[in-house]
Amino acid sequence: MNYLARREHSIKELVTKLEKAEFEHDDILNVISRLTEQDLQSDQRFAENYTRYRSQRGFGGQKIRQELKERGVGVELINDTLEQADIDWFSLAMTVRCKRFGEQSPDDFKDRAKQQRFLQYRGFTHEQITESFNTGH
């Protein structure tokens, strides 16, 4: 319960934490099952909160998708969460680029490539990156 009091966790995260604390695997599964039944643990809630948190930190959908997969959230749930998130990824990409590099579009290929790599690392799609250069902030 202490783990869930601080923030939402995926089932996989809870299993990992409890295994590190050397609890029996059957006990872990029973506890997680009970928490899920009582709606104290929800992968859907975790995915929604995580998506909101990471997007507010300037990360794009592709990066968030990968991180949720690593945390054991199902692909279908990830897709639904990202679709239903009220996030303008194009605007976010532009905001992140302008915050990091300034509002002026890069003049030469080298600077543009550097900014594109940065946005790609942050998890934005090619279309979102391209659009972030085409529109003024």
XYZ file of N, CA and C in Angstrom:
411
model
N 0.820 -1.199 0.000
C 0.000 0.000 0.000
C 0.859 1.256 0.000
N 1.995 1.202 0.664
C 2.874 2.371 0.698
C 3.291 2.804 -0.698
N 3.555 1.843 -1.561
C 3.977 2.171 -2.922
C 2.888 2.946 -3.654
N 1.641 2.551 -3.493
C 0.534 3.197 -4.196
C 0.139 4.524 -3.557
N 0.546 4.762 -2.328
C 0.205 6.017 -1.658
C 0.944 7.193 -2.289
N 2.113 6.945 -2.831
C 2.923 8.025 -3.401
C 2.507 8.373 -4.818
N 2.318 7.338 -5.647
C 1.921 7.540 -7.046
C 1.367 6.233 -7.577
N 0.734 6.309 -8.747
C 0.235 5.099 -9.403
C 1.425 4.259 -9.878
N 1.254 2.950 -9.862
C 2.252 2.021 -10.383
C 1.552 1.020 -11.290
N 2.289 0.549 -12.286
C 1.757 -0.537 -13.112
C 1.907 -1.843 -12.332
N 1.206 -2.853 -12.791
C 1.310 -4.163 -12.141
C 2.752 -4.650 -12.184
N 3.400 -4.486 -13.332
C 4.783 -4.948 -13.470
C 5.700 -4.242 -12.472
N 5.525 -2.937 -12.299
C 6.348 -2.198 -11.335
C 6.130 -2.720 -9.917
N 4.877 -2.965 -9.562
C 4.584 -3.475 -8.220
C 5.199 -4.850 -7.997
N 5.069 -5.719 -8.991
C 5.656 -7.058 -8.871
C 7.163 -6.949 -8.665
N 7.816 -6.114 -9.451
C 9.267 -5.940 -9.346
C 9.662 -5.424 -7.965
N 8.969 -4.411 -7.477
C 9.291 -3.846 -6.166
C 9.081 -4.872 -5.046
N 7.984 -5.608 -5.132
C 7.697 -6.587 -4.084
C 8.645 -7.780 -4.150
N 9.073 -8.159 -5.351
C 10.059 -9.239 -5.469
C 11.397 -8.808 -4.880
N 11.771 -7.550 -5.080
C 13.015 -7.042 -4.486
C 12.938 -7.055 -2.965
N 11.735 -6.873 -2.441
C 11.535 -6.922 -0.991
C 11.435 -8.365 -0.494
N 11.610 -9.318 -1.417
C 11.676 -10.748 -1.126
C 10.369 -11.331 -0.591
N 9.256 -10.870 -1.131
C 7.973 -11.495 -0.836
C 7.805 -12.703 -1.749
N 7.003 -13.667 -1.316
C 6.711 -14.850 -2.124
C 5.889 -14.449 -3.345
N 6.167 -15.102 -4.472
C 5.502 -14.751 -5.729
C 3.985 -14.937 -5.641
N 3.540 -16.018 -5.013
C 2.092 -16.251 -4.866
C 1.436 -15.159 -4.021
N 2.125 -14.740 -2.964
C 1.595 -13.667 -2.118
C 1.497 -12.359 -2.903
N 2.502 -12.101 -3.716
C 2.512 -10.884 -4.540
C 1.308 -10.872 -5.470
N 1.080 -11.992 -6.148
C -0.040 -12.071 -7.087
C -1.383 -11.912 -6.377
N -1.502 -12.499 -5.180
C -2.742 -12.361 -4.404
C -2.993 -10.910 -4.003
N -1.958 -10.243 -3.542
C -2.092 -8.845 -3.119
C -2.463 -7.965 -4.307
N -1.785 -8.157 -5.423
C -2.068 -7.339 -6.606
C -3.482 -7.598 -7.110
N -3.903 -8.842 -7.067
C -5.265 -9.179 -7.474
C -6.287 -8.456 -6.594
N -6.046 -8.448 -5.299
C -6.944 -7.764 -4.372
C -6.948 -6.251 -4.598
N -5.773 -5.687 -4.817
C -5.678 -4.247 -5.075
C -6.425 -3.861 -6.346
N -6.321 -4.706 -7.359
C -7.009 -4.439 -8.622
C -8.519 -4.549 -8.444
N -8.968 -5.562 -7.712
C -10.403 -5.742 -7.456
C -10.990 -4.554 -6.702
N -10.220 -3.999 -5.781
C -10.685 -2.868 -4.978
C -10.436 -1.529 -5.681
N -9.962 -1.590 -6.903
C -9.663 -0.410 -7.719
C -8.609 0.500 -7.081
N -7.719 -0.095 -6.304
C -6.611 0.663 -5.733
C -5.415 0.669 -6.680
N -5.400 -0.285 -7.595
C -4.371 -0.344 -8.628
C -5.070 -0.476 -9.962
N -4.638 0.355 -10.913
C -5.225 0.316 -12.245
C -4.158 0.696 -13.261
N -3.884 -0.215 -14.201
C -2.929 0.110 -15.256
C -3.451 1.248 -16.129
N -4.759 1.326 -16.290
C -5.332 2.409 -17.093
C -5.071 3.760 -16.427
N -5.333 3.846 -15.142
C -5.076 5.088 -14.406
C -3.592 5.426 -14.440
N -2.749 4.399 -14.267
C -1.306 4.610 -14.327
C -0.906 5.184 -15.680
N -1.403 4.587 -16.764
C -1.052 5.036 -18.111
C -1.514 6.471 -18.353
N -2.708 6.809 -17.904
C -3.222 8.172 -18.081
C -2.374 9.184 -17.319
N -2.079 8.888 -16.062
C -1.264 9.793 -15.246
C 0.146 9.924 -15.799
N 0.714 8.796 -16.205
C 2.076 8.805 -16.729
C 2.147 9.607 -18.025
N 1.161 9.438 -18.902
C 1.121 10.176 -20.165
C 1.026 11.671 -19.900
N 0.166 12.058 -19.004
C 0.011 13.477 -18.671
C 1.313 14.035 -18.084
N 1.900 13.304 -17.152
C 3.130 13.741 -16.490
C 4.272 13.926 -17.487
N 4.497 12.921 -18.331
C 5.629 12.983 -19.262
C 5.413 14.020 -20.363
N 4.174 14.180 -20.822
C 3.913 15.192 -21.852
C 4.117 16.591 -21.275
N 3.781 16.791 -20.020
C 4.016 18.088 -19.382
C 5.505 18.367 -19.218
N 6.306 17.327 -19.245
C 7.758 17.473 -19.160
C 8.402 17.599 -20.546
N 7.567 17.639 -21.597
C 8.078 17.884 -22.941
C 8.446 16.644 -23.729
N 7.858 15.516 -23.407
C 8.135 14.292 -24.151
C 6.979 13.974 -25.080
N 7.314 13.431 -26.249
C 6.327 13.110 -27.270
C 5.725 11.726 -27.091
N 4.738 11.451 -27.910
C 3.984 10.214 -27.818
C 4.806 8.956 -28.025
N 5.791 9.003 -28.922
C 6.596 7.806 -29.195
C 7.442 7.418 -27.979
N 8.020 8.408 -27.330
C 8.833 8.153 -26.133
C 7.946 7.633 -24.995
N 6.794 8.254 -24.823
C 5.868 7.831 -23.773
C 5.387 6.410 -24.042
N 5.092 6.116 -25.304
C 4.666 4.763 -25.693
C 5.723 3.731 -25.285
N 6.987 4.014 -25.584
C 8.072 3.089 -25.261
C 8.230 2.920 -23.751
N 8.148 4.023 -23.024
C 8.300 3.950 -21.571
C 7.150 3.167 -20.923
N 5.951 3.345 -21.426
C 4.820 2.580 -20.886
C 4.980 1.087 -21.173
N 5.492 0.764 -22.365
C 5.755 -0.651 -22.693
C 6.763 -1.240 -21.719
N 7.823 -0.479 -21.439
C 8.857 -0.941 -20.511
C 8.293 -1.156 -19.108
N 7.252 -0.433 -18.773
C 6.639 -0.552 -17.457
C 5.524 -1.591 -17.425
N 5.385 -2.335 -18.515
C 4.473 -3.471 -18.530
C 3.032 -3.165 -18.896
N 2.772 -2.005 -19.451
C 1.408 -1.662 -19.859
C 1.159 -2.273 -21.236
N -0.014 -2.831 -21.444
C -0.361 -3.484 -22.701
C -0.445 -2.508 -23.865
N -0.129 -3.011 -25.050
C -0.092 -2.185 -26.255
C -1.448 -1.550 -26.540
N -2.511 -2.319 -26.398
C -3.850 -1.792 -26.670
C -4.199 -0.657 -25.707
N -3.869 -0.830 -24.441
C -4.128 0.211 -23.450
C -3.287 1.453 -23.740
N -2.051 1.252 -24.162
C -1.189 2.384 -24.517
C -1.800 3.160 -25.679
N -2.206 2.437 -26.721
C -2.805 3.097 -27.887
C -4.053 3.882 -27.502
N -4.921 3.273 -26.702
C -6.145 3.956 -26.266
C -5.823 5.205 -25.449
N -4.867 5.078 -24.550
C -4.506 6.202 -23.684
C -3.959 7.367 -24.496
N -3.062 7.071 -25.439
C -2.472 8.144 -26.242
C -3.499 8.777 -27.177
N -4.433 7.973 -27.680
C -5.494 8.513 -28.537
C -6.427 9.430 -27.753
N -6.753 9.036 -26.540
C -7.723 9.787 -25.744
C -7.104 10.971 -25.007
N -5.778 11.011 -24.959
C -5.115 12.125 -24.274
C -5.404 13.417 -25.029
N -5.757 14.430 -24.296
C -6.082 15.718 -24.905
C -4.798 16.537 -25.043
N -3.901 16.059 -25.908
C -2.596 16.689 -26.076
C -2.397 17.030 -27.543
N -2.018 18.267 -27.809
C -1.679 18.690 -29.164
C -0.179 18.446 -29.349
N 0.161 17.287 -29.907
C 1.563 16.885 -30.031
C 2.344 17.839 -30.930
N 1.699 18.391 -31.960
C 2.374 19.324 -32.862
C 2.771 20.594 -32.112
N 1.853 21.116 -31.338
C 2.119 22.317 -30.554
C 3.185 22.042 -29.491
N 3.119 20.871 -28.879
C 4.097 20.510 -27.860
C 5.495 20.414 -28.461
N 5.612 19.813 -29.644
C 6.919 19.711 -30.310
C 7.487 21.099 -30.579
N 6.644 22.010 -31.049
C 7.096 23.366 -31.333
C 7.515 24.076 -30.042
N 6.738 23.910 -28.991
C 7.058 24.538 -27.712
C 8.382 24.020 -27.162
N 8.590 22.715 -27.234
C 9.833 22.113 -26.739
C 11.023 22.618 -27.553
N 10.874 22.669 -28.878
C 11.960 23.161 -29.741
C 12.287 24.613 -29.428
N 11.260 25.449 -29.314
C 11.474 26.878 -29.047
C 12.081 27.107 -27.671
N 11.682 26.317 -26.699
C 12.227 26.465 -25.351
C 13.712 26.114 -25.333
N 14.074 25.090 -26.062
C 15.460 24.627 -26.060
C 16.367 25.454 -26.975
N 15.862 25.811 -28.161
C 16.717 26.427 -29.173
C 16.315 27.850 -29.556
N 15.241 28.368 -29.013
C 14.773 29.697 -29.383
C 13.760 29.617 -30.513
N 13.057 30.723 -30.724
C 11.959 30.733 -31.687
C 12.424 30.766 -33.136
N 13.625 31.237 -33.367
C 14.143 31.353 -34.731
C 14.415 29.964 -35.318
N 13.941 29.737 -36.539
C 14.241 28.474 -37.224
C 15.721 28.440 -37.581
N 16.330 27.270 -37.562
C 17.768 27.185 -37.858
C 18.064 27.564 -39.308
N 19.206 28.227 -39.493
C 19.593 28.686 -40.828
C 20.306 27.611 -41.636
N 21.132 26.828 -40.987
C 21.903 25.841 -41.748
C 21.467 24.412 -41.416
N 21.890 23.512 -42.260
C 21.500 22.104 -42.168
C 21.954 21.474 -40.850
N 23.165 21.830 -40.411
C 23.727 21.230 -39.203
C 22.872 21.552 -37.969
N 22.480 22.801 -37.830
C 21.647 23.194 -36.690
C 20.262 22.559 -36.763
N 19.715 22.502 -37.969
C 18.394 21.894 -38.144
C 18.446 20.403 -37.783
N 19.507 19.723 -38.229
C 19.666 18.296 -37.924
C 19.803 18.074 -36.415
N 20.517 18.969 -35.751
C 20.688 18.867 -34.303
C 19.335 18.990 -33.594
N 18.534 19.942 -34.022
C 17.219 20.143 -33.420
C 16.286 18.974 -33.732
N 16.384 18.443 -34.939
C 15.559 17.287 -35.306
C 15.918 16.071 -34.455
N 17.215 15.845 -34.260
C 17.652 14.713 -33.423
C 17.144 14.865 -31.989
N 17.214 16.087 -31.489
C 16.732 16.343 -30.131
C 15.247 16.008 -30.010
N 14.447 16.489 -30.956
C 13.006 16.231 -30.910
C 12.693 14.754 -31.130
N 13.483 14.102 -31.968
C 13.283 12.667 -32.194
C 13.588 11.900 -30.908
N 14.658 12.271 -30.230
C 15.002 11.652 -28.951
C 13.882 11.859 -27.934
N 13.244 13.016 -27.994
C 12.154 13.335 -27.084
C 10.876 12.585 -27.422
N 10.829 11.900 -28.567
C 9.696 11.037 -28.877
C 8.652 11.631 -29.792
N 9.028 12.629 -30.575
C 8.083 13.214 -31.521
C 8.230 12.540 -32.880
N 7.124 12.478 -33.620
C 7.135 11.849 -34.940
C 7.761 12.787 -35.961
N 8.091 12.237 -37.121
C 8.683 13.034 -38.198
C 7.762 14.191 -38.583
N 6.461 13.917 -38.675
C 5.495 14.958 -39.048
C 5.456 16.070 -38.004
N 5.487 15.704 -36.742
C 5.459 16.701 -35.672
C 6.726 17.546 -35.687
N 7.854 16.901 -35.929
C 9.128 17.617 -35.982
C 9.137 18.587 -37.154
N 8.742 18.110 -38.327
C 8.712 18.961 -39.519
C 7.798 20.157 -39.301
N 6.633 19.913 -38.737
C 5.674 20.998 -38.492
C 6.215 22.016 -37.492
N 7.028 21.564 -36.540
C 7.572 22.492 -35.541
C 8.507 23.516 -36.176
N 9.073 23.191 -37.334
C 9.932 24.138 -38.047
C 9.129 25.036 -38.981
N 7.977 24.565 -39.419
C 7.193 25.296 -40.417
C 6.334 26.402 -39.839
N 5.977 26.297 -38.585
C 5.103 27.307 -38.000
C 5.873 28.149 -37.007
N 5.621 29.408 -37.023
C 6.264 30.313 -36.075
C 5.606 30.208 -34.719
N 6.361 30.482 -33.680
C 5.825 30.365 -32.319
C 5.226 31.660 -31.872
